Structure formats: C-alpha cells, structure tokens
C-alpha cells in the first residue's frame, strides 16, 4: 500500500503522521524537537520519527512512501524548501527540504505552518467543499492562509496571507514586524496578555492579578479568558477589545476576498462565546452587505492536529501532481 507522511515542526515538538492516499491517518507520534541539537540534529530527529512510524505501521517493506509534507515556522520558500528564518529554532537560510529528502530518499515539500493550516482545514476540516476559504489562527501571534478558487494562494514572493500584519490602528502599538498597529499587535494572545499585565501593574485588574498568583509577569491570555469566564468586567473589556479588532481584520478580508467560509483556530479563539459574538458583529457591521451574506465564521475542526493534517494534505496533493 502506498502512503504519505506529514510533519508539523514546532519549537518544542515534532508531530508526525503517516496516512493512506485517502488521507486516513495510519499512525502518529510526537517527539520533543530538542532544538539545542542544532539544525542537523533536528533534521535527523524528523527523519527518525518517520522511520519509527514506518516500522510501527509495518510499512518498511510494503508499499512506497510517495511524499512527505512538512510544516515549518517562519518565512520560507516552498519551491526550494529553504527556511529563511525560524527564530524559535535558531535557524537561518537552511535547506530543510533538500536535507530531509536525502535522509528519507523521498520527495519532501515544505510549507509555512499557517498555509498548511489552510490546506488542512480545506481538505479535511471545517472548510471542506468550499472554493474560497480563509484560515486565521490567533494564538501568541496571528497567522493566516488563503484558499482562492480551490487552491492555496501563496503570492508573488510567497508572502500572501499575512493577516496578522494588516494595519488596523494607524497609531497603534509597535508590532514585531516593525510596523505600528498591526492586527497581531493589538489582538494576539501576546497583545491581550501585555494589556492585562499593564492594567494589573497599575492596579486596575485585581481579579486577573489574583488568578496569576499576584504576579503580573505570570498573566497570559488564558488568565484573562479565565477571569472573563468568571464575569470579571476588566477581563471582558480586554477580550472584547481584541475581538473587535479581529472583527475589523475579518471585515477587510471579507471585502477583499469574498470567502464563503472563514475558519478560525488558535488558543485565543477558545475565549468563549462572547468573543465570537463580538467579532462576528464587528465584522458584519463593517463589511459590505453582499459579501457578508455569503460568509460563515466557523471554528477549526482539526484543532491541534491542523498542522500535521495540513502537511498530509500537501503531501497528497504533491503525490497526485507527480502522477499526472
Ligand atoms: Zn506586524
């Protein structure tokens, strides 16, 4: 039986899976990335993870591994498999695709993790069957991927889908990209935590501070969501502020792309029903009516598996392209 593999490479773990040609997962594993081993050590761990799965599924001598899809963080070139920058791994300009390909003796295709999220949700998740879909993930950062006319849209320089860096506040806080007032700078988990810490430090968020054990430095977006679920006004205020900004970002996307579905994932999206309601209302208030009538906001169907399932979707797509 022929099969494919997917790898979701993260800063802390390597999540791998094998799947049959219909995308059914045969087996999967998670191993620590151990980025302290350096680039070559991590690539070897990725290859070893796939070999272990092949043994587990007893596929070593049966069938062929047709393709491997890899989701990697940071800007990269999906044509060459070169990762330009992965700060949490300490990588710069590394030929990940080529190196993994020679270790596994199988074609390897590398894609950024947000694009893979879009591919995964489109092929096997909440965006199944749609032609025009946007995937947005809101966690420590904000990322996105675009499926337009049934295909992943990468843009001229592979830079499309950077939803987190659309400006939503002209004089807003500085973003890590250098710009001011990016969506990520005002509505990511990091931005939510930063605002809550500031307020806790100033004495205006006592409930949040208490949940963090009295240490403002320990406040995260999860602490804020927890306080909000207990009805704390300040936490609700911080969260609805972020939800409004995401709604603004979504309104811009709806006006520009007229998608039929926007799939939303990431930890911040688990901040409760009110968060979704505020975001949805803000989007519908701002976007043009015709485009609004056709769009649905839906939660991710794949959750934490979105990356590895997306990597499998990519491998399947490339394996099929190779057979054409
Ligand atoms: Zn930015």
Tab-separated table of C-alpha atoms and ligand atoms in Angstrom:
chain	number	residue	atom	x	y	z
A	1	UNK	CA	0.000	0.000	0.000
A	2	UNK	CA	1.371	3.407	-0.938
A	3	UNK	CA	1.191	6.184	1.616
A	4	UNK	CA	2.360	9.699	2.517
A	5	UNK	CA	3.740	11.398	5.624
A	6	UNK	CA	3.216	14.756	7.285
A	7	UNK	CA	5.400	16.535	9.824
A	8	UNK	CA	4.410	19.554	11.893
A	9	UNK	CA	7.682	21.008	13.094
A	10	UNK	CA	7.317	23.202	16.165
A	11	UNK	CA	9.741	24.825	18.551
A	12	UNK	CA	9.024	22.242	21.245
A	13	UNK	CA	7.767	19.147	19.407
A	14	UNK	CA	7.881	17.269	16.131
A	15	UNK	CA	4.391	15.971	15.370
A	16	UNK	CA	4.436	13.357	12.587
A	17	UNK	CA	1.894	11.069	10.962
A	18	UNK	CA	1.527	8.584	8.121
A	19	UNK	CA	-1.654	8.493	6.057
A	20	UNK	CA	-3.092	6.401	3.264
A	21	UNK	CA	-3.875	8.011	-0.077
A	22	UNK	CA	-7.371	8.967	1.103
A	23	UNK	CA	-5.846	10.933	3.959
A	24	UNK	CA	-6.769	8.454	6.703
A	25	UNK	CA	-4.127	8.635	9.402
A	26	UNK	CA	-2.414	5.268	9.937
A	27	UNK	CA	-0.287	6.215	12.914
A	28	UNK	CA	1.169	9.320	14.515
A	29	UNK	CA	3.781	10.389	17.036
A	30	UNK	CA	5.036	13.398	18.961
A	31	UNK	CA	8.661	13.707	19.994
A	32	UNK	CA	10.476	16.669	21.546
A	33	UNK	CA	12.208	18.868	18.966
A	34	UNK	CA	15.354	19.266	21.090
A	35	UNK	CA	16.365	22.343	19.144
A	36	UNK	CA	19.556	22.548	21.227
A	37	UNK	CA	20.877	19.753	18.969
A	38	UNK	CA	21.155	22.340	16.224
A	39	UNK	CA	19.770	22.227	12.708
A	40	UNK	CA	21.291	18.910	11.620
A	41	UNK	CA	20.288	17.175	14.827
A	42	UNK	CA	16.674	18.285	14.405
A	43	UNK	CA	16.531	17.175	10.760
A	44	UNK	CA	17.828	13.762	11.831
A	45	UNK	CA	15.140	13.583	14.517
A	46	UNK	CA	12.479	14.367	11.902
A	47	UNK	CA	13.737	11.575	9.640
A	48	UNK	CA	13.949	9.170	12.586
A	49	UNK	CA	10.350	9.997	13.564
A	50	UNK	CA	9.145	8.988	10.084
A	51	UNK	CA	11.226	5.782	10.098
A	52	UNK	CA	9.819	4.841	13.506
A	53	UNK	CA	6.279	5.322	12.194
A	54	UNK	CA	7.041	3.193	9.139
A	55	UNK	CA	8.182	0.434	11.466
A	56	UNK	CA	5.158	0.853	13.727
A	57	UNK	CA	2.758	0.612	10.785
A	58	UNK	CA	4.840	-2.279	9.363
A	59	UNK	CA	5.246	-0.359	6.159
A	60	UNK	CA	9.019	-0.594	5.854
A	61	UNK	CA	8.918	-3.293	3.202
A	62	UNK	CA	5.367	-2.783	1.983
A	63	UNK	CA	4.290	-0.029	-0.342
A	64	UNK	CA	6.071	3.208	-1.048
A	65	UNK	CA	6.296	6.466	0.853
A	66	UNK	CA	5.278	8.764	-2.012
A	67	UNK	CA	5.831	12.199	-0.487
A	68	UNK	CA	6.446	13.992	2.796
A	69	UNK	CA	4.817	17.319	3.645
A	70	UNK	CA	6.467	19.493	6.278
A	71	UNK	CA	5.015	22.490	8.065
A	72	UNK	CA	7.753	24.768	9.363
A	73	UNK	CA	7.551	28.074	11.219
A	74	UNK	CA	8.773	31.296	9.726
A	75	UNK	CA	9.254	32.690	6.233
A	76	UNK	CA	10.374	30.084	3.718
A	77	UNK	CA	10.430	29.243	0.026
A	78	UNK	CA	8.080	26.358	-0.695
A	79	UNK	CA	9.631	25.817	-4.146
A	80	UNK	CA	13.137	25.178	-2.831
A	81	UNK	CA	12.311	24.040	0.719
A	82	UNK	CA	14.663	26.656	2.172
A	83	UNK	CA	13.599	28.062	5.543
A	84	UNK	CA	14.816	31.660	5.701
A	85	UNK	CA	14.280	32.239	9.350
A	86	UNK	CA	12.919	30.242	12.262
A	87	UNK	CA	13.818	32.283	15.337
A	88	UNK	CA	12.434	29.790	17.874
A	89	UNK	CA	14.679	27.104	16.366
A	90	UNK	CA	17.643	29.404	15.798
A	91	UNK	CA	17.678	28.651	12.050
A	92	UNK	CA	18.635	30.924	9.177
A	93	UNK	CA	18.644	30.023	5.473
A	94	UNK	CA	18.611	26.255	5.919
A	95	UNK	CA	17.826	23.842	3.020
A	96	UNK	CA	15.380	21.789	5.102
A	97	UNK	CA	13.565	20.214	2.142
A	98	UNK	CA	16.739	19.024	0.435
A	99	UNK	CA	18.363	17.677	3.600
A	100	UNK	CA	15.295	15.760	4.727
A	101	UNK	CA	14.795	14.459	1.209
A	102	UNK	CA	18.264	12.913	1.132
A	103	UNK	CA	17.755	11.311	4.554
A	104	UNK	CA	14.380	9.798	3.618
A	105	UNK	CA	15.037	9.191	-0.095
A	106	UNK	CA	11.534	10.576	-0.794
A	107	UNK	CA	10.319	13.902	-2.217
A	108	UNK	CA	9.821	16.439	0.604
A	109	UNK	CA	7.652	19.542	0.354
A	110	UNK	CA	7.983	22.356	2.870
A	111	UNK	CA	5.307	24.962	3.541
A	112	UNK	CA	4.752	27.546	6.245
A	113	UNK	CA	2.512	26.348	9.032
A	114	UNK	CA	-0.289	28.870	8.531
A	115	UNK	CA	-0.620	27.902	4.852
A	116	UNK	CA	-0.718	24.261	5.898
A	117	UNK	CA	-3.454	25.097	8.376
A	118	UNK	CA	-5.469	26.448	5.448
A	119	UNK	CA	-4.744	23.372	3.316
A	120	UNK	CA	-5.631	21.010	6.165
A	121	UNK	CA	-8.940	22.683	7.025
A	122	UNK	CA	-9.816	22.902	3.349
A	123	UNK	CA	-9.048	19.248	2.550
A	124	UNK	CA	-10.195	17.525	5.747
A	125	UNK	CA	-11.628	20.071	8.177
A	126	UNK	CA	-14.129	22.888	8.578
A	127	UNK	CA	-13.559	24.323	5.096
A	128	UNK	CA	-14.211	21.088	3.245
A	129	UNK	CA	-16.031	21.583	-0.028
A	130	UNK	CA	-15.524	25.359	-0.149
A	131	UNK	CA	-13.806	27.110	-3.057
A	132	UNK	CA	-12.884	30.335	-1.298
A	133	UNK	CA	-11.770	29.962	2.279
A	134	UNK	CA	-9.663	31.946	4.699
A	135	UNK	CA	-7.918	30.332	7.633
A	136	UNK	CA	-6.995	32.532	10.582
A	137	UNK	CA	-5.147	31.385	13.670
A	138	UNK	CA	-4.942	33.581	16.746
A	139	UNK	CA	-2.526	32.424	19.429
A	140	UNK	CA	0.723	34.082	20.541
A	141	UNK	CA	0.805	35.563	17.024
A	142	UNK	CA	-1.816	35.851	14.280
A	143	UNK	CA	-1.343	33.909	11.063
A	144	UNK	CA	-3.436	33.064	8.071
A	145	UNK	CA	-3.716	31.173	4.833
A	146	UNK	CA	-5.848	31.732	1.755
A	147	UNK	CA	-7.594	29.170	-0.418
A	148	UNK	CA	-8.793	31.002	-3.516
A	149	UNK	CA	-10.662	29.278	-6.300
A	150	UNK	CA	-9.837	25.933	-4.686
A	151	UNK	CA	-6.075	26.484	-4.449
A	152	UNK	CA	-3.654	27.715	-1.835
A	153	UNK	CA	-2.703	31.278	-2.770
A	154	UNK	CA	0.953	31.987	-1.989
A	155	UNK	CA	1.516	35.314	-3.723
A	156	UNK	CA	4.378	36.554	-5.899
A	157	UNK	CA	7.032	36.272	-3.213
A	158	UNK	CA	5.356	33.578	-1.067
A	159	UNK	CA	4.248	36.302	1.322
A	160	UNK	CA	0.453	36.131	0.958
A	161	UNK	CA	-1.895	35.542	3.864
A	162	UNK	CA	-0.088	37.611	6.481
A	163	UNK	CA	-3.365	38.548	8.070
A	164	UNK	CA	-1.694	39.351	11.387
A	165	UNK	CA	0.192	42.218	9.788
A	166	UNK	CA	-2.677	44.143	8.274
A	167	UNK	CA	-2.857	47.575	9.884
A	168	UNK	CA	-5.994	48.042	11.949
A	169	UNK	CA	-4.954	51.009	14.114
A	170	UNK	CA	-2.912	53.757	12.489
A	171	UNK	CA	-1.042	54.800	15.607
A	172	UNK	CA	-1.251	51.524	17.452
A	173	UNK	CA	1.464	49.695	19.364
A	174	UNK	CA	4.648	48.598	17.627
A	175	UNK	CA	4.498	45.127	16.046
A	176	UNK	CA	7.405	42.679	15.928
A	177	UNK	CA	7.451	43.201	12.145
A	178	UNK	CA	8.411	46.867	12.707
A	179	UNK	CA	5.068	48.380	11.676
A	180	UNK	CA	2.627	50.022	14.075
A	181	UNK	CA	-0.930	48.927	14.813
A	182	UNK	CA	-0.865	45.519	13.096
A	183	UNK	CA	-3.745	43.189	13.995
A	184	UNK	CA	-1.235	40.960	15.768
A	185	UNK	CA	-0.010	43.867	17.894
A	186	UNK	CA	-3.498	44.570	19.259
A	187	UNK	CA	-5.380	41.252	19.236
A	188	UNK	CA	-2.972	38.297	19.589
A	189	UNK	CA	-2.610	36.330	22.802
A	190	UNK	CA	0.615	38.240	23.399
A	191	UNK	CA	-1.163	41.588	22.986
A	192	UNK	CA	-4.009	40.522	25.298
A	193	UNK	CA	-1.528	39.416	27.965
A	194	UNK	CA	0.502	42.609	27.593
A	195	UNK	CA	-2.518	44.822	28.141
A	196	UNK	CA	-3.683	42.752	31.130
A	197	UNK	CA	-0.209	42.914	32.699
A	198	UNK	CA	-0.126	46.660	32.295
A	199	UNK	CA	-3.530	47.032	33.918
A	200	UNK	CA	-2.649	44.609	36.709
A	201	UNK	CA	0.547	46.572	37.345
A	202	UNK	CA	-1.500	49.772	37.577
A	203	UNK	CA	-3.940	48.153	39.998
A	204	UNK	CA	-6.937	48.199	37.663
A	205	UNK	CA	-7.246	44.416	37.113
A	206	UNK	CA	-7.334	42.827	40.581
A	207	UNK	CA	-9.195	39.646	39.580
A	208	UNK	CA	-6.769	38.861	36.766
A	209	UNK	CA	-3.831	39.558	39.072
A	210	UNK	CA	-5.208	37.251	41.719
A	211	UNK	CA	-5.650	34.422	39.189
A	212	UNK	CA	-1.976	34.856	38.272
A	213	UNK	CA	-0.983	34.372	41.910
A	214	UNK	CA	-0.304	38.080	42.404
A	215	UNK	CA	2.492	38.196	39.829
A	216	UNK	CA	1.677	40.375	36.784
A	217	UNK	CA	4.520	38.641	34.891
A	218	UNK	CA	2.585	35.364	35.038
A	219	UNK	CA	-0.516	36.742	33.315
A	220	UNK	CA	-1.269	35.130	29.945
A	221	UNK	CA	-4.224	35.343	27.565
A	222	UNK	CA	-5.543	32.180	29.253
A	223	UNK	CA	-5.604	34.006	32.615
A	224	UNK	CA	-7.647	36.784	31.025
A	225	UNK	CA	-10.098	34.283	29.474
A	226	UNK	CA	-10.422	32.548	32.840
A	227	UNK	CA	-11.197	35.857	34.589
A	228	UNK	CA	-13.713	36.701	31.850
A	229	UNK	CA	-15.475	33.366	32.311
A	230	UNK	CA	-15.961	34.351	35.963
A	231	UNK	CA	-17.594	37.572	34.856
A	232	UNK	CA	-14.706	39.957	35.584
A	233	UNK	CA	-15.526	43.230	33.825
A	234	UNK	CA	-11.928	44.228	33.195
A	235	UNK	CA	-11.096	40.887	31.554
A	236	UNK	CA	-14.258	41.075	29.451
A	237	UNK	CA	-13.271	44.561	28.393
A	238	UNK	CA	-9.782	43.458	27.312
A	239	UNK	CA	-11.110	40.442	25.418
A	240	UNK	CA	-13.923	42.260	23.643
A	241	UNK	CA	-11.407	44.933	22.616
A	242	UNK	CA	-9.287	42.239	20.949
A	243	UNK	CA	-12.376	40.576	19.422
A	244	UNK	CA	-13.397	43.909	17.876
A	245	UNK	CA	-10.018	44.310	16.226
A	246	UNK	CA	-10.205	40.785	14.830
A	247	UNK	CA	-13.675	41.651	13.517
A	248	UNK	CA	-12.153	44.668	11.740
A	249	UNK	CA	-9.490	42.424	10.194
A	250	UNK	CA	-12.150	39.939	9.084
A	251	UNK	CA	-14.276	42.717	7.550
A	252	UNK	CA	-11.268	43.723	5.442
A	253	UNK	CA	-10.773	40.125	4.347
A	254	UNK	CA	-14.451	39.711	3.505
A	255	UNK	CA	-14.479	42.876	1.394
A	256	UNK	CA	-11.279	41.928	-0.402
A	257	UNK	CA	-11.783	38.201	-0.989
A	258	UNK	CA	-15.492	37.425	-0.526
A	259	UNK	CA	-14.824	33.989	1.009
A	260	UNK	CA	-17.648	31.562	1.742
A	261	UNK	CA	-16.067	30.444	4.987
A	262	UNK	CA	-13.516	31.772	7.458
A	263	UNK	CA	-12.055	29.049	9.669
A	264	UNK	CA	-10.754	30.350	12.995
A	265	UNK	CA	-8.287	28.484	15.180
A	266	UNK	CA	-5.681	29.081	17.868
A	267	UNK	CA	-5.908	29.359	21.637
A	268	UNK	CA	-7.441	32.855	21.733
A	269	UNK	CA	-10.433	31.567	19.746
A	270	UNK	CA	-11.318	29.459	22.782
A	271	UNK	CA	-12.033	32.596	24.830
A	272	UNK	CA	-15.752	31.925	24.941
A	273	UNK	CA	-18.980	32.674	23.109
A	274	UNK	CA	-18.966	36.393	23.783
A	275	UNK	CA	-15.621	36.708	21.995
A	276	UNK	CA	-17.080	35.121	18.862
A	277	UNK	CA	-20.239	37.177	19.069
A	278	UNK	CA	-18.367	40.497	19.325
A	279	UNK	CA	-16.028	39.528	16.491
A	280	UNK	CA	-18.880	38.430	14.244
A	281	UNK	CA	-20.931	41.583	14.948
A	282	UNK	CA	-17.984	43.870	14.314
A	283	UNK	CA	-17.251	42.134	11.014
A	284	UNK	CA	-20.872	42.306	9.845
A	285	UNK	CA	-21.190	45.941	10.864
A	286	UNK	CA	-18.199	46.927	8.757
A	287	UNK	CA	-18.129	44.626	5.739
A	288	UNK	CA	-20.227	45.170	2.627
A	289	UNK	CA	-23.597	43.516	2.824
A	290	UNK	CA	-23.384	41.337	-0.254
A	291	UNK	CA	-20.077	39.743	0.805
A	292	UNK	CA	-21.347	39.358	4.365
A	293	UNK	CA	-24.384	37.401	3.268
A	294	UNK	CA	-22.240	34.579	1.932
A	295	UNK	CA	-19.623	34.271	4.663
A	296	UNK	CA	-19.694	31.911	7.637
A	297	UNK	CA	-17.326	32.042	10.604
A	298	UNK	CA	-16.540	28.539	11.854
A	299	UNK	CA	-14.140	27.122	14.440
A	300	UNK	CA	-11.294	24.851	13.364
A	301	UNK	CA	-12.356	21.222	13.015
A	302	UNK	CA	-8.809	19.898	13.325
A	303	UNK	CA	-7.649	21.756	16.444
A	304	UNK	CA	-4.061	20.949	17.444
A	305	UNK	CA	-3.792	18.422	14.585
A	306	UNK	CA	-4.296	21.105	11.940
A	307	UNK	CA	-0.577	21.354	11.163
A	308	UNK	CA	0.089	17.667	10.697
A	309	UNK	CA	-3.141	17.106	8.750
A	310	UNK	CA	-2.228	20.079	6.549
A	311	UNK	CA	1.206	18.543	5.942
A	312	UNK	CA	-0.506	15.326	4.859
A	313	UNK	CA	-2.854	17.270	2.572
A	314	UNK	CA	0.203	18.903	0.964
A	315	UNK	CA	1.978	15.549	0.534
A	316	UNK	CA	-1.143	14.020	-1.042
A	317	UNK	CA	-1.520	16.966	-3.402
A	318	UNK	CA	2.116	16.750	-4.494
A	319	UNK	CA	1.987	12.956	-4.828
A	320	UNK	CA	-1.038	13.340	-7.104
A	321	UNK	CA	0.649	16.132	-9.117
A	322	UNK	CA	3.629	13.793	-9.583
A	323	UNK	CA	1.369	11.124	-11.050
A	324	UNK	CA	-0.320	13.447	-13.540
B	1	LIG	ZN1	3.173	43.419	12.031
